[in-house]
Each structure stands twice: as C-alpha cells, then as structure tokens.
Short mmCIF file of C-alpha atoms in Angstrom, two decimals:
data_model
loop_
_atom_site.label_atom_id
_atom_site.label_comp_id
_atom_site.label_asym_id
_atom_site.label_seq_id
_atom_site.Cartn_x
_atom_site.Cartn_y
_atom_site.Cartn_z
CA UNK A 1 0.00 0.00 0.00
CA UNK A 2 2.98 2.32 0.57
CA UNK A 3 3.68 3.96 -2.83
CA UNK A 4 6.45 6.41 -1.85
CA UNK A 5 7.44 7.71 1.63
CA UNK A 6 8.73 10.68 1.90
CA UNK A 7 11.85 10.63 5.14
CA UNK A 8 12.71 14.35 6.41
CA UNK A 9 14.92 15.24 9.39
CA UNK A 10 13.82 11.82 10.38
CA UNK A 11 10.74 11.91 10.65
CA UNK A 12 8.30 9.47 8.16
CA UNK A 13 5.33 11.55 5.93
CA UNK A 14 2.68 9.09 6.05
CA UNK A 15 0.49 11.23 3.38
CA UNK A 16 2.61 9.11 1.04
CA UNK A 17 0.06 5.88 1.80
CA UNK A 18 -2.16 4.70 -0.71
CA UNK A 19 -5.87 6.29 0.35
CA UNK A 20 -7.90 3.27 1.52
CA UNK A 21 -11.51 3.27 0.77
CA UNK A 22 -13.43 0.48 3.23
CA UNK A 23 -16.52 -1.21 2.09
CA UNK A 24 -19.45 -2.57 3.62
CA UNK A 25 -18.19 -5.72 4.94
CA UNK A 26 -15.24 -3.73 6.34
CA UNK A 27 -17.21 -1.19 7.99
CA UNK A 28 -19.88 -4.06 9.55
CA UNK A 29 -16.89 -5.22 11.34
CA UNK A 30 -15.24 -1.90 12.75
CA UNK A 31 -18.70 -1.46 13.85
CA UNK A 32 -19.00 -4.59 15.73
CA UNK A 33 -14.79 -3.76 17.25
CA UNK A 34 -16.13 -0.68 18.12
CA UNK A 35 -18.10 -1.97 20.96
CA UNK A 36 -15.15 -5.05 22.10
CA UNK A 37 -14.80 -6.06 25.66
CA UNK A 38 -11.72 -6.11 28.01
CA UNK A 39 -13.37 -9.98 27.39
CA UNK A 40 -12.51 -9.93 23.59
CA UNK A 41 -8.88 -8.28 24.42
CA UNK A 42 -8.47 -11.48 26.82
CA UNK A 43 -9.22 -14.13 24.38
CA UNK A 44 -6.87 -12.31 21.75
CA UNK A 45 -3.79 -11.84 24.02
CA UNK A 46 -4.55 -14.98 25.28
CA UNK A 47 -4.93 -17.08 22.35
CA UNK A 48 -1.85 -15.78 21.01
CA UNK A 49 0.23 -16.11 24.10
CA UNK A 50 -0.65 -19.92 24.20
CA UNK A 51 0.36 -19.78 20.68
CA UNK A 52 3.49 -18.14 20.39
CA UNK A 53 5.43 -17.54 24.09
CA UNK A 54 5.93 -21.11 24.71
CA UNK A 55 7.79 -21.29 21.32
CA UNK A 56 9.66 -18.33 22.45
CA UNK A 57 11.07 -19.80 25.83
CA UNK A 58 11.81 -22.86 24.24
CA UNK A 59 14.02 -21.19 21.66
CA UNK A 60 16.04 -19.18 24.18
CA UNK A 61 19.17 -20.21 24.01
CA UNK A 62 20.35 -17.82 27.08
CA UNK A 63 19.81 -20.88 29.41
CA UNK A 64 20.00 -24.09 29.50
CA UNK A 65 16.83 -26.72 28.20
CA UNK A 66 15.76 -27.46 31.43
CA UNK A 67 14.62 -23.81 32.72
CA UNK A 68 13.66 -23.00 29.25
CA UNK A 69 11.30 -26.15 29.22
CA UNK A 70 10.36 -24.64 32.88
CA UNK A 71 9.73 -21.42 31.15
CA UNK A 72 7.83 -22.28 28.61
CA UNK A 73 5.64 -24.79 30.30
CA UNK A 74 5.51 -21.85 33.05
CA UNK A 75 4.21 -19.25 30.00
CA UNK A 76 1.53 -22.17 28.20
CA UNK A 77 0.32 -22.48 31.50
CA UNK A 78 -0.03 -18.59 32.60
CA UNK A 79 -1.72 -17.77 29.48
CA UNK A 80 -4.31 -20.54 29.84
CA UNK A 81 -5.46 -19.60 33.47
CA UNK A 82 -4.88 -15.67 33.08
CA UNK A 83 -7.09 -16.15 29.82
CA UNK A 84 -9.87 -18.49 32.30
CA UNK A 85 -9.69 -16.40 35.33
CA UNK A 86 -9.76 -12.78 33.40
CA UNK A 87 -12.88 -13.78 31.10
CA UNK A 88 -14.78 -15.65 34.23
CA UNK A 89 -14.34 -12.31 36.29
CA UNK A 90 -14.38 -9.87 33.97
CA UNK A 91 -17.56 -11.44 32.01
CA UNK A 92 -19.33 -12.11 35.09
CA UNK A 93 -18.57 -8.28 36.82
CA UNK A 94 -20.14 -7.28 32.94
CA UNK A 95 -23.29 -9.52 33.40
CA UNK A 96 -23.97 -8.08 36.76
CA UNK A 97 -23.43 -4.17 35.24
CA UNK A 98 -25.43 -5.11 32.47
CA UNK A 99 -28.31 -6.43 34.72
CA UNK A 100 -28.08 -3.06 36.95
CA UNK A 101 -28.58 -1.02 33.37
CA UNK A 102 -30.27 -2.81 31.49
CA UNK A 103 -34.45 -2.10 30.79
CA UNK A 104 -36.56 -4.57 32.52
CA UNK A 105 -39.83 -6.08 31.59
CA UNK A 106 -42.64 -6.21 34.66
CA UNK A 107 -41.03 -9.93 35.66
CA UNK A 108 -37.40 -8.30 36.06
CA UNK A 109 -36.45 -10.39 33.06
CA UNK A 110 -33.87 -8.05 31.05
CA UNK A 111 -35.17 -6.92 27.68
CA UNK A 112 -32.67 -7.83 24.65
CA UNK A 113 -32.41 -6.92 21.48
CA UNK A 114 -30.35 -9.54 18.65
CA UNK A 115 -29.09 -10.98 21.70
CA UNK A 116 -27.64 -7.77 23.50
CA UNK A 117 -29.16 -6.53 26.46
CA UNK A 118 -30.84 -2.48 25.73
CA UNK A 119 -29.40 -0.37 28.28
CA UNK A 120 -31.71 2.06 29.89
CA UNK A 121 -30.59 5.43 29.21
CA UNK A 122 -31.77 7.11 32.13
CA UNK A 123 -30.08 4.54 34.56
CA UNK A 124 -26.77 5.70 32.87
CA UNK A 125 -27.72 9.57 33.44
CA UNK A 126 -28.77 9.17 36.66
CA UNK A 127 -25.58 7.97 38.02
CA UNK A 128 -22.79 9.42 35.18
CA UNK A 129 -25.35 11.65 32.92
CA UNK A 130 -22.81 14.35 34.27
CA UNK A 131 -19.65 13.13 33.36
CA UNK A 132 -21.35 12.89 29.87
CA UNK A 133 -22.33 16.37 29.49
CA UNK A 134 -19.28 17.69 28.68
CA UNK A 135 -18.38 15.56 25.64
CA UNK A 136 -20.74 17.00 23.64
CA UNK A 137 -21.79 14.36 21.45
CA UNK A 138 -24.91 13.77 19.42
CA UNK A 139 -27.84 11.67 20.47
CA UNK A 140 -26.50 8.78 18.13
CA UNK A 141 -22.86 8.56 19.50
CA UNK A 142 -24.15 9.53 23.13
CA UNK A 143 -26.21 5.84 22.94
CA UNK A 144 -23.68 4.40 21.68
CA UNK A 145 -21.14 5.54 24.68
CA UNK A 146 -24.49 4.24 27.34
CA UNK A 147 -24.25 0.47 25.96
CA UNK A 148 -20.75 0.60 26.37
CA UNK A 149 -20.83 2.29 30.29
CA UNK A 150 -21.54 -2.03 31.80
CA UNK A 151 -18.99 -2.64 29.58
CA UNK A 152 -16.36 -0.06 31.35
CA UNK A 153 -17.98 -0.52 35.25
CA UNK A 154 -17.74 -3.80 34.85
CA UNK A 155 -14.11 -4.15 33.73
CA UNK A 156 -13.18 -1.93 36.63
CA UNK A 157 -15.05 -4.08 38.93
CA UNK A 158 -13.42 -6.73 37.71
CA UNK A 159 -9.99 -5.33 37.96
CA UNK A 160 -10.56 -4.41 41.42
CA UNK A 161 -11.76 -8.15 42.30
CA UNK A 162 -8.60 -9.44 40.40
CA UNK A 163 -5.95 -7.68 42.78
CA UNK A 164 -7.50 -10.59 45.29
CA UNK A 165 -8.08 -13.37 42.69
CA UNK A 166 -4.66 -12.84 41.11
CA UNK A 167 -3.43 -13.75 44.76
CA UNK A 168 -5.93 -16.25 45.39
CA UNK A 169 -6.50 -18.20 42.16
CA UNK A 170 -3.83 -17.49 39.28
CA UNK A 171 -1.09 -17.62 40.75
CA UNK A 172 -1.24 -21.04 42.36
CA UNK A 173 -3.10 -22.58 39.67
CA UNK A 174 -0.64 -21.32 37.07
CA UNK A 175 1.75 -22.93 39.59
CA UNK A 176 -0.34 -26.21 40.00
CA UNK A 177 -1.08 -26.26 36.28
CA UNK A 178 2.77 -25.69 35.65
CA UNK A 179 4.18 -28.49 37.91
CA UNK A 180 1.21 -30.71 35.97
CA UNK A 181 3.16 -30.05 33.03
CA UNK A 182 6.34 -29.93 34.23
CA UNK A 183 6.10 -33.73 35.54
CA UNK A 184 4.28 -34.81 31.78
CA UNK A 185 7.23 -33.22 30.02
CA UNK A 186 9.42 -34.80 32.30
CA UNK A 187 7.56 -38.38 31.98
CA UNK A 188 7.68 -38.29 28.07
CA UNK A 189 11.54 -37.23 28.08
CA UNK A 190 12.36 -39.92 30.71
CA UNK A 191 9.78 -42.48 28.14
CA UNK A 192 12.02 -41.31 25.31
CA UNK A 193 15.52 -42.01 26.81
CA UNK A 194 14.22 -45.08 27.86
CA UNK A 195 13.34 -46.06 24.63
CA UNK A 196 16.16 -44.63 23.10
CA UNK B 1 -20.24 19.41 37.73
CA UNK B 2 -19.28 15.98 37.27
CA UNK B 3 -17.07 14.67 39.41
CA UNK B 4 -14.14 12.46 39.08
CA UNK B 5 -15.31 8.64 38.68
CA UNK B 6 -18.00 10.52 36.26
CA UNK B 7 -15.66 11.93 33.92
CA UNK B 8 -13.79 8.66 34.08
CA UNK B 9 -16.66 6.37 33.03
CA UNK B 10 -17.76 8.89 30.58
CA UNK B 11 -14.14 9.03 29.15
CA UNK B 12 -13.65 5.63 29.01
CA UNK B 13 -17.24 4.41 27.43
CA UNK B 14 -17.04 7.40 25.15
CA UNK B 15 -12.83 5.78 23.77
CA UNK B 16 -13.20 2.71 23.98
CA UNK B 17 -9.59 2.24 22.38
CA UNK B 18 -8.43 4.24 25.26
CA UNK B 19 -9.91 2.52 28.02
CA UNK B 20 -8.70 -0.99 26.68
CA UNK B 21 -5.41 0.33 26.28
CA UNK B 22 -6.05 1.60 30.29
CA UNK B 23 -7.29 -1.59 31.81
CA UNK B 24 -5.23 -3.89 30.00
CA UNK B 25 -2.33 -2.01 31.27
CA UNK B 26 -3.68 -1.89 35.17
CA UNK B 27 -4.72 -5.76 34.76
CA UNK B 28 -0.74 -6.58 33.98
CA UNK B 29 0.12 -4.65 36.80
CA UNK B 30 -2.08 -6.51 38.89
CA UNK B 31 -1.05 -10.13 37.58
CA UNK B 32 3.02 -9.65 37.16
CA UNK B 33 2.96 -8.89 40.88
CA UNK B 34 0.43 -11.82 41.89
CA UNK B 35 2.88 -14.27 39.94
CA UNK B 36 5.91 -13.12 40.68
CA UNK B 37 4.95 -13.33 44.65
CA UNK B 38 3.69 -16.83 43.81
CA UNK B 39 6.75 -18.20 42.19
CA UNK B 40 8.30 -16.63 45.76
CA UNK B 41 5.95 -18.49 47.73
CA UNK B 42 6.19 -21.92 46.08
CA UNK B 43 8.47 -24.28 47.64
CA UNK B 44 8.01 -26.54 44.95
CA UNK B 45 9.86 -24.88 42.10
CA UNK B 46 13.67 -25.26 42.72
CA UNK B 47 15.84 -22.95 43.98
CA UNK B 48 18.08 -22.63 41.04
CA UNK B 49 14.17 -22.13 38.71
CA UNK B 50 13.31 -19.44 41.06
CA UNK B 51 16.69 -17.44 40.16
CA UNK B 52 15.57 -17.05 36.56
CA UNK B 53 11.71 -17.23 36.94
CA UNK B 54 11.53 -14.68 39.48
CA UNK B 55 13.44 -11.96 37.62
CA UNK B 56 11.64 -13.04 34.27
CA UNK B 57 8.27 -12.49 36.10
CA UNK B 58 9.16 -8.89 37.19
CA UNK B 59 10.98 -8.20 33.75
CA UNK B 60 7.65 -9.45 32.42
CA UNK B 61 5.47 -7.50 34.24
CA UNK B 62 7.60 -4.23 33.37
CA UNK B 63 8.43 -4.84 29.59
CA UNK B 64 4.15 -5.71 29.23
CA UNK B 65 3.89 -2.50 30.19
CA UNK B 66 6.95 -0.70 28.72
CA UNK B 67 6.24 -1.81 25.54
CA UNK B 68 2.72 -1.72 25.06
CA UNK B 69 2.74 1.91 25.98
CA UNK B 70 6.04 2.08 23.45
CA UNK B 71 3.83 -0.11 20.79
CA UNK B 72 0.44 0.25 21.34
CA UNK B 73 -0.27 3.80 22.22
CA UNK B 74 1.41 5.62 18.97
CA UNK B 75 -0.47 2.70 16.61
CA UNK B 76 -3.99 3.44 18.29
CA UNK B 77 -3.03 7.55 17.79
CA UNK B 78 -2.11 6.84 14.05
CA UNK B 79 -4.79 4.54 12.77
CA UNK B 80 -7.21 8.18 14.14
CA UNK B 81 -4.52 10.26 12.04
CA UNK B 82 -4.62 8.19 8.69
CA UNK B 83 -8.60 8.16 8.95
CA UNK B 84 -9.05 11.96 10.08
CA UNK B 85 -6.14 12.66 7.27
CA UNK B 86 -8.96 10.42 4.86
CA UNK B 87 -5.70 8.31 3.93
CA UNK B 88 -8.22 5.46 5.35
CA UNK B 89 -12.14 6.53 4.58
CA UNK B 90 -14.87 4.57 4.89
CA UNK B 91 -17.34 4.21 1.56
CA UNK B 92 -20.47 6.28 2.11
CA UNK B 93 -19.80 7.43 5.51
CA UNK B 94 -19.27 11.37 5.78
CA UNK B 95 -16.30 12.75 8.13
CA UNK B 96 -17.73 13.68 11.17
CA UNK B 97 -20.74 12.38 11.49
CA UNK B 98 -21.03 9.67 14.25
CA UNK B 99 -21.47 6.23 12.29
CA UNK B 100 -17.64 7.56 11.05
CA UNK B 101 -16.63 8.21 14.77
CA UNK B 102 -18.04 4.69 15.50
CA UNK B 103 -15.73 3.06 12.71
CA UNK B 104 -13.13 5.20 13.53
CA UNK B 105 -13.79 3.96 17.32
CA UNK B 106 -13.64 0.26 15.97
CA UNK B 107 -10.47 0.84 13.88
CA UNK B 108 -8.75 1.83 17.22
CA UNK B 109 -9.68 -1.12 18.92
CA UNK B 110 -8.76 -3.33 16.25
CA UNK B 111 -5.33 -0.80 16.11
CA UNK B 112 -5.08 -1.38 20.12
CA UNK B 113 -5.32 -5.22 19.70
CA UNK B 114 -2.52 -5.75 17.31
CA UNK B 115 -0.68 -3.32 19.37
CA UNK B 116 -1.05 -5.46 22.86
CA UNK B 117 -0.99 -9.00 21.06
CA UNK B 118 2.78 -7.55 19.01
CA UNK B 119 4.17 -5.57 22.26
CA UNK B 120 3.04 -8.49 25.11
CA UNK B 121 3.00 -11.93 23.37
CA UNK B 122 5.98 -11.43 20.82
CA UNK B 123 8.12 -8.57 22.37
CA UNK B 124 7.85 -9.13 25.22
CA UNK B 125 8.96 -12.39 26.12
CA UNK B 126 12.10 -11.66 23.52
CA UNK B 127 13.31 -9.11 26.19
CA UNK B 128 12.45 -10.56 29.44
CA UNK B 129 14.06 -13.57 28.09
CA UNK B 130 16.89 -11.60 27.71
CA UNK B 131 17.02 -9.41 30.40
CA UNK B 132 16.13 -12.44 32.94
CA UNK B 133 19.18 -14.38 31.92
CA UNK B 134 21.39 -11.29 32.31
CA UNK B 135 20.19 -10.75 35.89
CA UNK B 136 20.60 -14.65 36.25
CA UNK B 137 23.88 -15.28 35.41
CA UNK B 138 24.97 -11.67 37.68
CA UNK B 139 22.65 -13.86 40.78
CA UNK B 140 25.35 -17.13 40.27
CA UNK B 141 28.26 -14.57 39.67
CA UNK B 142 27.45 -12.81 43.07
CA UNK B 143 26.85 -16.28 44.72
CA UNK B 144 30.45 -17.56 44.07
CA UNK B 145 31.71 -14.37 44.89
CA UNK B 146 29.96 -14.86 48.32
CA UNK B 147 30.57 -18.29 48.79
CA UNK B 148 34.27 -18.98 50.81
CA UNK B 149 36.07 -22.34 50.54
CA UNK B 150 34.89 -24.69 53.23
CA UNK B 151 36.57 -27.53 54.17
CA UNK B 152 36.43 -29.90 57.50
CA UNK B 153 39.84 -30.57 59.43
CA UNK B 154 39.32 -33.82 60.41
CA UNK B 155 39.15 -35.18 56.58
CA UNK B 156 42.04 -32.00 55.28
CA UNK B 157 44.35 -32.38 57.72
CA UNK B 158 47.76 -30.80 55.69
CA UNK B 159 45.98 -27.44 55.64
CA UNK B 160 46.14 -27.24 59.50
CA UNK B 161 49.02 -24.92 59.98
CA UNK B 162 49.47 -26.10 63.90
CA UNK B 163 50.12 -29.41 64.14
CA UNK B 164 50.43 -29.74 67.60
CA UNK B 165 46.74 -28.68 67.86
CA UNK B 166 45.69 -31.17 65.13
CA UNK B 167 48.12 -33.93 64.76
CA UNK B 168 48.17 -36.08 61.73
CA UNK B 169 46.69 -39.61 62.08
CA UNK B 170 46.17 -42.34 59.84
CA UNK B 171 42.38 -41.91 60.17
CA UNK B 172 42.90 -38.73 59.11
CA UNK B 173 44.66 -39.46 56.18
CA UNK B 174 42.42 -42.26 54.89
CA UNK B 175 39.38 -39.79 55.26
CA UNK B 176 41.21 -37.33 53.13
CA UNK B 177 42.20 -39.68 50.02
CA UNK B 178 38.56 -40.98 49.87
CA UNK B 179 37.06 -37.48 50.01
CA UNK B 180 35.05 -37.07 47.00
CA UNK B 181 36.06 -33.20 46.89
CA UNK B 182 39.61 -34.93 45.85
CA UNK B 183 41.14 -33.28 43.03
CA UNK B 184 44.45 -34.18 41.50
#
C-alpha cells in the first residue's frame, strides 16, 4: 500500500500511503470492534500467548533446556489460566453491570435486542449523565457511549476483584497447572531415553 | 459538575480504544505482581528455577507495560490520524458524522489489539528472556563471589598450619584420600 514515503529530518510523511476506501463488509466489522470487551482483548492476548510464548522460551538459548522447558511450560500455562480467570471475572462483573442497566420487563427479566441486552438510558444519566455532558456528542454517538458504560464498570469491577483473585486463584493454579506439566514433560523425556 | 469517577466512566465508554489500552495495562500490573509473589511463595519450584523465573516475572510484568505503551499507544493515535487525514475513509460514511466516529472507534480497537498481542506476546517475552538471563547469570556470579572455601579438618588435615593442635593420624589421612572433593 505504501507507494512512496517521503523521510525528512527523520521523521516518516505518512500522506505518502495509498488512500484506503473500506466497504461494507469492512465497515460491519469496525462497527461490531467498536463496541469489544476487556473480554474480547483477553481471548486475543490470550490465544496468542498460548500460541506463540511457549515457542519463544523454548528457543532461548540464554539458558539451559531445562529452565527454558520450565519457562515455557511456566508461560503455556499462565496464558491458559490468566485467559480463564480474566474472562470468568471480567464477564461475570459485565453480566452483573449489564443487569443493573439494562431495561426490565414487569417480571425483572432483562429486555434484549439480537441478543444484546438495551441499556436504559436514564439509569446511565442518573448515576454518570454528568460526566457525559461535557463531551458534547450527538444523540446517536451519546447511545452508543451508554451500551458501552456495563462494559467499562464492569471491567473496573473486575480489575478491582482481580488484585485478590490474582493472589488467590492465578497464581497457584498457574503454579499447579505448571508443575502438571512440568512432571508430563518430564515423563515423556524420561519415556524417550528409555526407549532410546 | 461531574465529578471524578463521572468523567472517568464517561471518558472511558465514550474511547473505547483508550480505556482498553487503560485496563489492560492496570490488569498486567495486577497479575506480574500476583505471579511473581507466587513463584516466591512456592516451595516446589527449585531454587536454582526461582533465580531465573523470578526476575523473568518482574521483567515481564515491566516490559508488558513498557512496551505496550512504546507499541500500542502511537499505533492506536495513528490509525485516528490516517482516517481523520482520509488516507483510510470509509465508503459512504461522511467525516464527522457519528457512524464515522463509530468506525473510527472500531479501527482503534482493532489498532489497540494488534498493538497489545505484538508488544506483550511477541516482544515481550524476547526481552524478558533476555534481560532475565542477564540478571541470572549476575545472581550465580554474586553467589560464588559470596561463597568462601569450606573444608572440614578432620578429613584435610595438611591445611592445619598447627600441628600440635591437630596432629596427623592415619584416620585422618584415609578420610582425606577418599574425600570425593579430591582433586588431583
């Protein structure tokens, strides 16, 4: 896409990119990013950290196989519970936002619309309608910033139960998990001398 | 007038780039110091694991950060420059209006995503890595630095320099020739 770019006092022109015109589909999906989750940021830092660090540590060649086995058994195993814990907590703090803004029918069941739950504007003013005034946005991109408030007060509820959880639940399942795997590593490389 | 945890929410719901980029950053914090204190705390991990993981937990825990901020922040701020520039546009959507501040929104998030998976899954452990095995080789360096020749009299008895205090014996001597310290 770069045609030419122009390099000045070192600094890099980017007027020199190609103009890029997005289409339909394109813009469907920006819409759709626009409204991600601290949830959806989980699963793709986590996905790719299950993918990619252990191959990392393995490859280090600063120490010796057996810590970098350690490591990267240590890193597969991080990734999987941080990536369990953070979408359990941080889904569940956004459920229970969502349920506090959300519009209710006479049962208390929450009213959804193609699966998402409408959020009651005037639950959101009531409690940050000021904080809101002085963005000055129109009444399409002000709704827009409401469905996303459960998103952001949940997320922050969630970090704030983390600081515990971290403490209480990663860390010595990501130890747990990593002695697991330690031992199976160990097992098959034991099996293999064996054998060879 | 709003106050503070107002403005915040409001902030944060109205960029949602920005508060991902935020609470990501805040949740590392949280987590690097939660592991590193439970590598600490585990007697199970060996003593000689502990000298690498434990500095390659804090290096983690400061390069996440370090480098997504170094990464992350100046690719979300450019993919808003090459849209507001109309270098990226979007097909029937006019500048300003707030469908384009919504794709714009998205194209940030997608921007802040590529950012944290580059600077924290790839980066990342390429430094710490690094900078872990740096800090432990210095650990062992210090250690036989620290560490002063011990030896017991009863099984060395030529390095006693009063011999009326420690005679040689024939015990003595056998001890010492099947010490497995015995270097010749």
């Amino acid at each position: 896409m770069i045609t030419k770019i122009q390099s000045t006092n070192n600094t890099i022109s980017f007027h020199a990119l190609k103009p890029i015109v997005l289409g339909e589909k394109a813009q469907k999906f920006l819409s759709k990013t626009s409204d991600f989750s601290s949830v959806h940021q989980r699963i793709a830092i986590g996905t790719f950290a299950f993918l990619i660090q252990p191959l990392i540590d393995l490859n280090n060649k600063d120490v010796d196989k057996d810590t970098s086995k350690v490591s990267a058994v240590r890193s597969a195993s991080k990734a999987v519970v941080g990536t369990a814990t953070g979408i359990v907590i941080r889904g569940g703090c956004m459920k229970l936002a969502e349920r506090k803004f959300a519009k209710k029918d006479a049962a208390g069941n929450i009213l959804r619309e193609a699966g998402k739950a409408i959020i009651d504007p005037e639950k959101v003013k009531k409690i940050f309608g000021k904080g809101f005034d002085s963005l000055n946005l129109d009444q399409k991109a002000l709704n827009n910033a409401f469905n996303r408030v459960p998103l952001v007060v949940g997320t922050l509820a969630a970090l704030g139960i983390m600081v515990a959880t971290n403490f209480l639940i990663d860390a010595p399942l990501t130890c747990k998990l990593t002695e697991k795997l330690s031992n199976i590593v160990k097992g098959k490389q034991s099996g293999g001398n064996k054998n060879g | 007038m709003a106050n503070f945890g107002q403005k915040i929410i409001a902030n944060f719901a109205n960029d949602n780039a920005k508060f991902l980029f935020i609470s990501a950053a805040i949740g590392w914090i949280l987590a690097s110091s939660a592991q590193t204190v439970g590598i600490i705390a585990n007697k199970n991990i060996k003593k000689e694991d502990k000298k690498f993981l434990v500095p390659q937990e804090i290096f983690d825990g400061l390069c996440n950060i370090g480098l997504y901020a170094l990464i992350t922040a100046p690719l979300i701020k450019q993919t808003g420059k090459l849209i507001d520039n109309g270098t990226i546009s979007f097909k029937n959507i006019k500048k300003g209006t707030s469908e384009f501040e919504r794709l714009k929104g998205g194209a940030k998030v997608i921007a802040s995503l590529i950012g944290a998976v580059v600077s924290c899954d790839i980066a990342t452990p390429l430094v710490r890595n690094k900078l872990g095995s740096i800090t432990q080789r210095k650990a062992l360096q210090q250690k036989i630095k620290i560490t002063e020749p011990n030896y017991d009299p009863n099984y060395q008895p030529f390095f006693q320099k009063n011999l009326n205090r420690m005679p040689l014996k024939m015990s003595n001597y056998i001890a010492f020739t099947k010490s497995h310290g015995l270097k010749i």
